[in-house]
GROMACS .gro file of C-alpha atoms in nm:
model
  276
    1UNK     CA    1   2.848   6.434  -3.191
    2UNK     CA    2   2.986   6.133  -3.003
    3UNK     CA    3   2.879   5.770  -3.018
    4UNK     CA    4   2.812   5.625  -2.673
    5UNK     CA    5   2.701   5.282  -2.793
    6UNK     CA    6   2.564   5.098  -3.097
    7UNK     CA    7   2.397   4.758  -3.068
    8UNK     CA    8   2.253   4.532  -3.336
    9UNK     CA    9   1.877   4.490  -3.292
   10UNK     CA   10   1.621   4.327  -3.525
   11UNK     CA   11   1.849   4.372  -3.824
   12UNK     CA   12   1.905   4.740  -3.748
   13UNK     CA   13   2.112   4.940  -3.502
   14UNK     CA   14   2.011   5.088  -3.168
   15UNK     CA   15   2.248   5.375  -3.100
   16UNK     CA   16   2.301   5.622  -2.817
   17UNK     CA   17   2.472   5.952  -2.895
   18UNK     CA   18   2.570   6.277  -2.724
   19UNK     CA   19   2.618   6.625  -2.865
   20UNK     CA   20   2.667   6.981  -2.746
   21UNK     CA   21   2.337   7.167  -2.750
   22UNK     CA   22   2.304   7.538  -2.811
   23UNK     CA   23   1.941   7.527  -2.700
   24UNK     CA   24   2.015   7.386  -2.355
   25UNK     CA   25   2.371   7.508  -2.317
   26UNK     CA   26   2.523   7.169  -2.242
   27UNK     CA   27   2.563   6.810  -2.348
   28UNK     CA   28   2.247   6.622  -2.447
   29UNK     CA   29   2.196   6.250  -2.503
   30UNK     CA   30   1.953   6.081  -2.741
   31UNK     CA   31   1.876   5.731  -2.862
   32UNK     CA   32   1.820   5.648  -3.228
   33UNK     CA   33   1.707   5.315  -3.372
   34UNK     CA   34   1.780   5.274  -3.743
   35UNK     CA   35   1.590   4.984  -3.906
   36UNK     CA   36   1.763   4.758  -4.159
   37UNK     CA   37   1.604   4.952  -4.447
   38UNK     CA   38   1.822   5.254  -4.355
   39UNK     CA   39   2.119   5.074  -4.509
   40UNK     CA   40   1.965   5.140  -4.852
   41UNK     CA   41   1.765   5.462  -4.831
   42UNK     CA   42   1.649   5.739  -4.595
   43UNK     CA   43   1.368   5.612  -4.371
   44UNK     CA   44   1.068   5.777  -4.202
   45UNK     CA   45   1.105   5.889  -3.840
   46UNK     CA   46   0.885   5.825  -3.536
   47UNK     CA   47   0.968   6.043  -3.236
   48UNK     CA   48   0.902   5.907  -2.887
   49UNK     CA   49   0.891   6.166  -2.606
   50UNK     CA   50   0.921   6.026  -2.255
   51UNK     CA   51   0.762   6.132  -1.927
   52UNK     CA   52   0.856   6.259  -1.584
   53UNK     CA   53   1.178   6.122  -1.430
   54UNK     CA   54   1.270   5.948  -1.757
   55UNK     CA   55   1.581   5.979  -1.972
   56UNK     CA   56   1.633   5.877  -2.335
   57UNK     CA   57   1.675   5.521  -2.207
   58UNK     CA   58   1.334   5.437  -2.057
   59UNK     CA   59   1.133   5.392  -2.375
   60UNK     CA   60   1.436   5.273  -2.567
   61UNK     CA   61   1.471   4.978  -2.328
   62UNK     CA   62   1.118   4.918  -2.199
   63UNK     CA   63   0.868   5.005  -2.474
   64UNK     CA   64   0.941   4.712  -2.704
   65UNK     CA   65   0.929   4.936  -3.008
   66UNK     CA   66   1.232   4.830  -3.213
   67UNK     CA   67   1.097   4.500  -3.345
   68UNK     CA   68   0.779   4.663  -3.475
   69UNK     CA   69   0.969   4.962  -3.618
   70UNK     CA   70   1.214   4.732  -3.798
   71UNK     CA   71   0.928   4.544  -3.961
   72UNK     CA   72   0.777   4.871  -4.088
   73UNK     CA   73   1.103   5.040  -4.182
   74UNK     CA   74   1.073   5.325  -3.931
   75UNK     CA   75   1.350   5.497  -3.738
   76UNK     CA   76   1.282   5.571  -3.370
   77UNK     CA   77   1.415   5.880  -3.192
   78UNK     CA   78   1.432   5.887  -2.811
   79UNK     CA   79   1.529   6.236  -2.683
   80UNK     CA   80   1.607   6.310  -2.320
   81UNK     CA   81   1.344   6.489  -2.110
   82UNK     CA   82   1.555   6.784  -1.988
   83UNK     CA   83   1.904   6.928  -1.971
   84UNK     CA   84   2.122   6.761  -1.710
   85UNK     CA   85   2.453   6.786  -1.532
   86UNK     CA   86   2.645   7.001  -1.291
   87UNK     CA   87   2.535   7.361  -1.304
   88UNK     CA   88   2.189   7.280  -1.445
   89UNK     CA   89   1.904   7.408  -1.227
   90UNK     CA   90   1.713   7.140  -1.038
   91UNK     CA   91   1.451   7.088  -0.770
   92UNK     CA   92   1.408   6.830  -0.493
   93UNK     CA   93   1.066   6.734  -0.635
   94UNK     CA   94   1.059   6.466  -0.906
   95UNK     CA   95   0.815   6.666  -1.118
   96UNK     CA   96   1.021   6.984  -1.160
   97UNK     CA   97   1.373   7.040  -1.287
   98UNK     CA   98   1.599   6.773  -1.429
   99UNK     CA   99   1.389   6.495  -1.580
  100UNK     CA  100   1.084   6.723  -1.598
  101UNK     CA  101   1.139   6.973  -1.877
  102UNK     CA  102   0.773   6.959  -1.992
  103UNK     CA  103   0.878   7.037  -2.352
  104UNK     CA  104   0.854   7.415  -2.307
  105UNK     CA  105   1.099   7.705  -2.335
  106UNK     CA  106   1.135   7.837  -1.982
  107UNK     CA  107   1.129   8.214  -1.939
  108UNK     CA  108   1.177   8.234  -1.561
  109UNK     CA  109   1.483   8.210  -1.336
  110UNK     CA  110   1.660   7.982  -1.266
  111UNK     CA  111   1.528   7.770  -1.555
  112UNK     CA  112   1.540   8.005  -1.853
  113UNK     CA  113   1.908   7.968  -1.958
  114UNK     CA  114   1.892   7.591  -2.012
  115UNK     CA  115   1.536   7.458  -1.997
  116UNK     CA  116   1.454   7.517  -2.364
  117UNK     CA  117   1.319   7.176  -2.452
  118UNK     CA  118   1.072   7.305  -2.711
  119UNK     CA  119   1.353   7.453  -2.918
  120UNK     CA  120   1.562   7.142  -2.863
  121UNK     CA  121   1.300   6.891  -2.980
  122UNK     CA  122   1.136   7.106  -3.247
  123UNK     CA  123   1.445   7.260  -3.402
  124UNK     CA  124   1.793   7.164  -3.283
  125UNK     CA  125   1.775   6.786  -3.248
  126UNK     CA  126   1.601   6.745  -3.588
  127UNK     CA  127   1.891   6.934  -3.750
  128UNK     CA  128   2.143   6.706  -3.579
  129UNK     CA  129   1.955   6.396  -3.689
  130UNK     CA  130   1.887   6.488  -4.050
  131UNK     CA  131   2.242   6.610  -4.101
  132UNK     CA  132   2.402   6.291  -3.971
  133UNK     CA  133   2.174   5.993  -4.037
  134UNK     CA  134   1.979   5.847  -4.333
  135UNK     CA  135   1.640   5.986  -4.229
  136UNK     CA  136   1.356   6.124  -4.442
  137UNK     CA  137   1.284   6.474  -4.313
  138UNK     CA  138   0.957   6.482  -4.504
  139UNK     CA  139   0.817   6.174  -4.330
  140UNK     CA  140   0.784   6.227  -3.956
  141UNK     CA  141   0.537   6.117  -3.688
  142UNK     CA  142   0.538   6.167  -3.312
  143UNK     CA  143   0.421   5.988  -2.998
  144UNK     CA  144   0.493   5.998  -2.626
  145UNK     CA  145   0.398   5.884  -2.278
  146UNK     CA  146   0.258   6.097  -1.993
  147UNK     CA  147   0.455   6.426  -1.996
  148UNK     CA  148   0.586   6.306  -2.333
  149UNK     CA  149   0.231   6.253  -2.456
  150UNK     CA  150   0.164   6.615  -2.363
  151UNK     CA  151   0.475   6.716  -2.559
  152UNK     CA  152   0.385   6.506  -2.863
  153UNK     CA  153   0.032   6.645  -2.885
  154UNK     CA  154   0.133   7.008  -2.836
  155UNK     CA  155   0.419   6.989  -3.085
  156UNK     CA  156   0.200   6.819  -3.344
  157UNK     CA  157  -0.079   7.074  -3.319
  158UNK     CA  158   0.159   7.371  -3.306
  159UNK     CA  159   0.369   7.267  -3.608
  160UNK     CA  160   0.114   7.194  -3.881
  161UNK     CA  161   0.254   6.994  -4.169
  162UNK     CA  162   0.551   6.862  -3.969
  163UNK     CA  163   0.405   6.529  -3.855
  164UNK     CA  164   0.187   6.293  -4.055
  165UNK     CA  165   0.030   6.154  -3.737
  166UNK     CA  166   0.038   6.192  -3.359
  167UNK     CA  167  -0.038   5.948  -3.080
  168UNK     CA  168  -0.007   5.946  -2.703
  169UNK     CA  169  -0.002   5.701  -2.415
  170UNK     CA  170  -0.171   5.841  -2.103
  171UNK     CA  171  -0.086   6.204  -2.185
  172UNK     CA  172  -0.103   6.493  -1.943
  173UNK     CA  173  -0.402   6.616  -2.136
  174UNK     CA  174  -0.509   6.942  -1.970
  175UNK     CA  175  -0.207   7.081  -1.781
  176UNK     CA  176  -0.345   7.432  -1.729
  177UNK     CA  177  -0.617   7.276  -1.511
  178UNK     CA  178  -0.404   7.012  -1.336
  179UNK     CA  179  -0.137   7.010  -1.065
  180UNK     CA  180   0.076   6.834  -1.330
  181UNK     CA  181   0.102   7.147  -1.536
  182UNK     CA  182   0.007   7.443  -1.322
  183UNK     CA  183   0.306   7.386  -1.093
  184UNK     CA  184   0.551   7.349  -1.380
  185UNK     CA  185   0.407   7.623  -1.601
  186UNK     CA  186   0.416   7.871  -1.313
  187UNK     CA  187   0.779   7.781  -1.247
  188UNK     CA  188   0.896   7.773  -1.610
  189UNK     CA  189   0.667   8.028  -1.777
  190UNK     CA  190   0.562   8.262  -1.493
  191UNK     CA  191   0.243   8.358  -1.313
  192UNK     CA  192   0.075   8.506  -1.622
  193UNK     CA  193  -0.133   8.215  -1.749
  194UNK     CA  194  -0.182   8.347  -2.102
  195UNK     CA  195   0.134   8.179  -2.242
  196UNK     CA  196   0.035   7.849  -2.082
  197UNK     CA  197  -0.244   7.783  -2.334
  198UNK     CA  198   0.010   7.716  -2.613
  199UNK     CA  199   0.120   7.407  -2.418
  200UNK     CA  200  -0.217   7.256  -2.329
  201UNK     CA  201  -0.335   6.976  -2.561
  202UNK     CA  202  -0.701   7.019  -2.469
  203UNK     CA  203  -0.698   7.393  -2.540
  204UNK     CA  204  -0.505   7.342  -2.863
  205UNK     CA  205  -0.753   7.076  -2.970
  206UNK     CA  206  -1.038   7.318  -2.903
  207UNK     CA  207  -0.875   7.604  -3.091
  208UNK     CA  208  -0.708   7.438  -3.388
  209UNK     CA  209  -0.692   7.058  -3.375
  210UNK     CA  210  -0.448   6.846  -3.572
  211UNK     CA  211  -0.419   6.825  -3.950
  212UNK     CA  212  -0.401   6.445  -3.951
  213UNK     CA  213  -0.516   6.152  -3.740
  214UNK     CA  214  -0.481   6.125  -3.363
  215UNK     CA  215  -0.458   5.810  -3.149
  216UNK     CA  216  -0.474   5.823  -2.769
  217UNK     CA  217  -0.460   5.524  -2.534
  218UNK     CA  218  -0.537   5.566  -2.165
  219UNK     CA  219  -0.544   5.298  -1.895
  220UNK     CA  220  -0.862   5.286  -1.685
  221UNK     CA  221  -0.660   5.183  -1.376
  222UNK     CA  222  -0.402   5.459  -1.418
  223UNK     CA  223  -0.305   5.582  -1.072
  224UNK     CA  224  -0.265   5.937  -1.207
  225UNK     CA  225  -0.600   5.974  -1.386
  226UNK     CA  226  -0.706   6.282  -1.188
  227UNK     CA  227  -0.382   6.457  -1.284
  228UNK     CA  228  -0.391   6.350  -1.649
  229UNK     CA  229  -0.753   6.458  -1.715
  230UNK     CA  230  -0.804   6.246  -2.030
  231UNK     CA  231  -1.176   6.320  -2.033
  232UNK     CA  232  -1.105   6.685  -2.120
  233UNK     CA  233  -0.908   6.588  -2.429
  234UNK     CA  234  -1.163   6.326  -2.533
  235UNK     CA  235  -1.443   6.583  -2.508
  236UNK     CA  236  -1.241   6.837  -2.707
  237UNK     CA  237  -1.173   6.579  -2.980
  238UNK     CA  238  -1.540   6.489  -3.000
  239UNK     CA  239  -1.655   6.852  -3.003
  240UNK     CA  240  -1.413   6.936  -3.283
  241UNK     CA  241  -1.489   6.612  -3.471
  242UNK     CA  242  -1.115   6.552  -3.483
  243UNK     CA  243  -1.026   6.251  -3.700
  244UNK     CA  244  -0.880   5.991  -3.470
  245UNK     CA  245  -0.941   5.751  -3.185
  246UNK     CA  246  -0.947   5.778  -2.806
  247UNK     CA  247  -0.934   5.440  -2.629
  248UNK     CA  248  -0.983   5.372  -2.259
  249UNK     CA  249  -0.800   5.044  -2.198
  250UNK     CA  250  -0.959   4.842  -1.916
  251UNK     CA  251  -0.735   4.760  -1.619
  252UNK     CA  252  -0.411   4.917  -1.743
  253UNK     CA  253  -0.205   5.151  -1.525
  254UNK     CA  254   0.054   5.420  -1.603
  255UNK     CA  255   0.358   5.194  -1.639
  256UNK     CA  256   0.566   5.079  -1.933
  257UNK     CA  257   0.378   4.749  -1.915
  258UNK     CA  258   0.085   4.954  -2.046
  259UNK     CA  259   0.298   5.132  -2.307
  260UNK     CA  260   0.456   4.812  -2.438
  261UNK     CA  261   0.116   4.640  -2.456
  262UNK     CA  262  -0.007   4.888  -2.718
  263UNK     CA  263   0.318   4.990  -2.885
  264UNK     CA  264   0.264   4.764  -3.186
  265UNK     CA  265  -0.076   4.923  -3.244
  266UNK     CA  266   0.070   5.273  -3.232
  267UNK     CA  267   0.352   5.186  -3.472
  268UNK     CA  268   0.101   5.037  -3.717
  269UNK     CA  269  -0.100   5.358  -3.689
  270UNK     CA  270   0.200   5.577  -3.767
  271UNK     CA  271   0.332   5.344  -4.038
  272UNK     CA  272   0.002   5.370  -4.221
  273UNK     CA  273   0.013   5.751  -4.202
  274UNK     CA  274   0.371   5.747  -4.328
  275UNK     CA  275   0.289   5.519  -4.617
  276UNK     CA  276   0.474   5.220  -4.473
   0.00000   0.00000   0.00000
């Protein structure tokens, strides 16, 4: 693991690091904010998964999360959204290839050798983090925006007991029924739609739900509402009587202005679940 940068922030340290990944077959970059409390003891971890076209840097710089996390004593992890670099498969479209890993393990050419973002986020990166930083492996929560909201919800429901809480900002909520999902799942996972269901938050909510509380914020003026399909997830939560909250925020769009407006609320939500 190599240190790219470390900057003092709100009494803690915002770092950027690289490491060689077995899951993706190349170098990966992640951001990690350690609050001041990490100087004295291992601290709980909040994962933030970013959306299409993003890197580790977008939420790290734009979401305004560090001040709130420092106050609550939470570490923040900002993974990248896909493998990158020369020799990594890509596509001319912004919503496929580099920057658009969709948090799945690809099984189809040319993506399968390196696009294994599920394994990376669920298994490999946690090992790197817990082996190298003062983090409490038994106290984790997860959130994300757009494609990252999809990833946060599907990981949380598929790994029961891993995360104390899950939240999402404008998640891609029903990808098996949306062009933001069907295109990528066909490319990464193949034409057989049966494996797709394991990566659809609405279908997972219908079949198993989450063993904690859920918080979802969606902007009513989001320019991608028809692709996100939040109503499907809201209906699935209501039908299952899933503990949690779905909020339609009047006038907000899909940008990081929306994310940063409600970040403090999400961190309070996760801090409460983590006992902070």
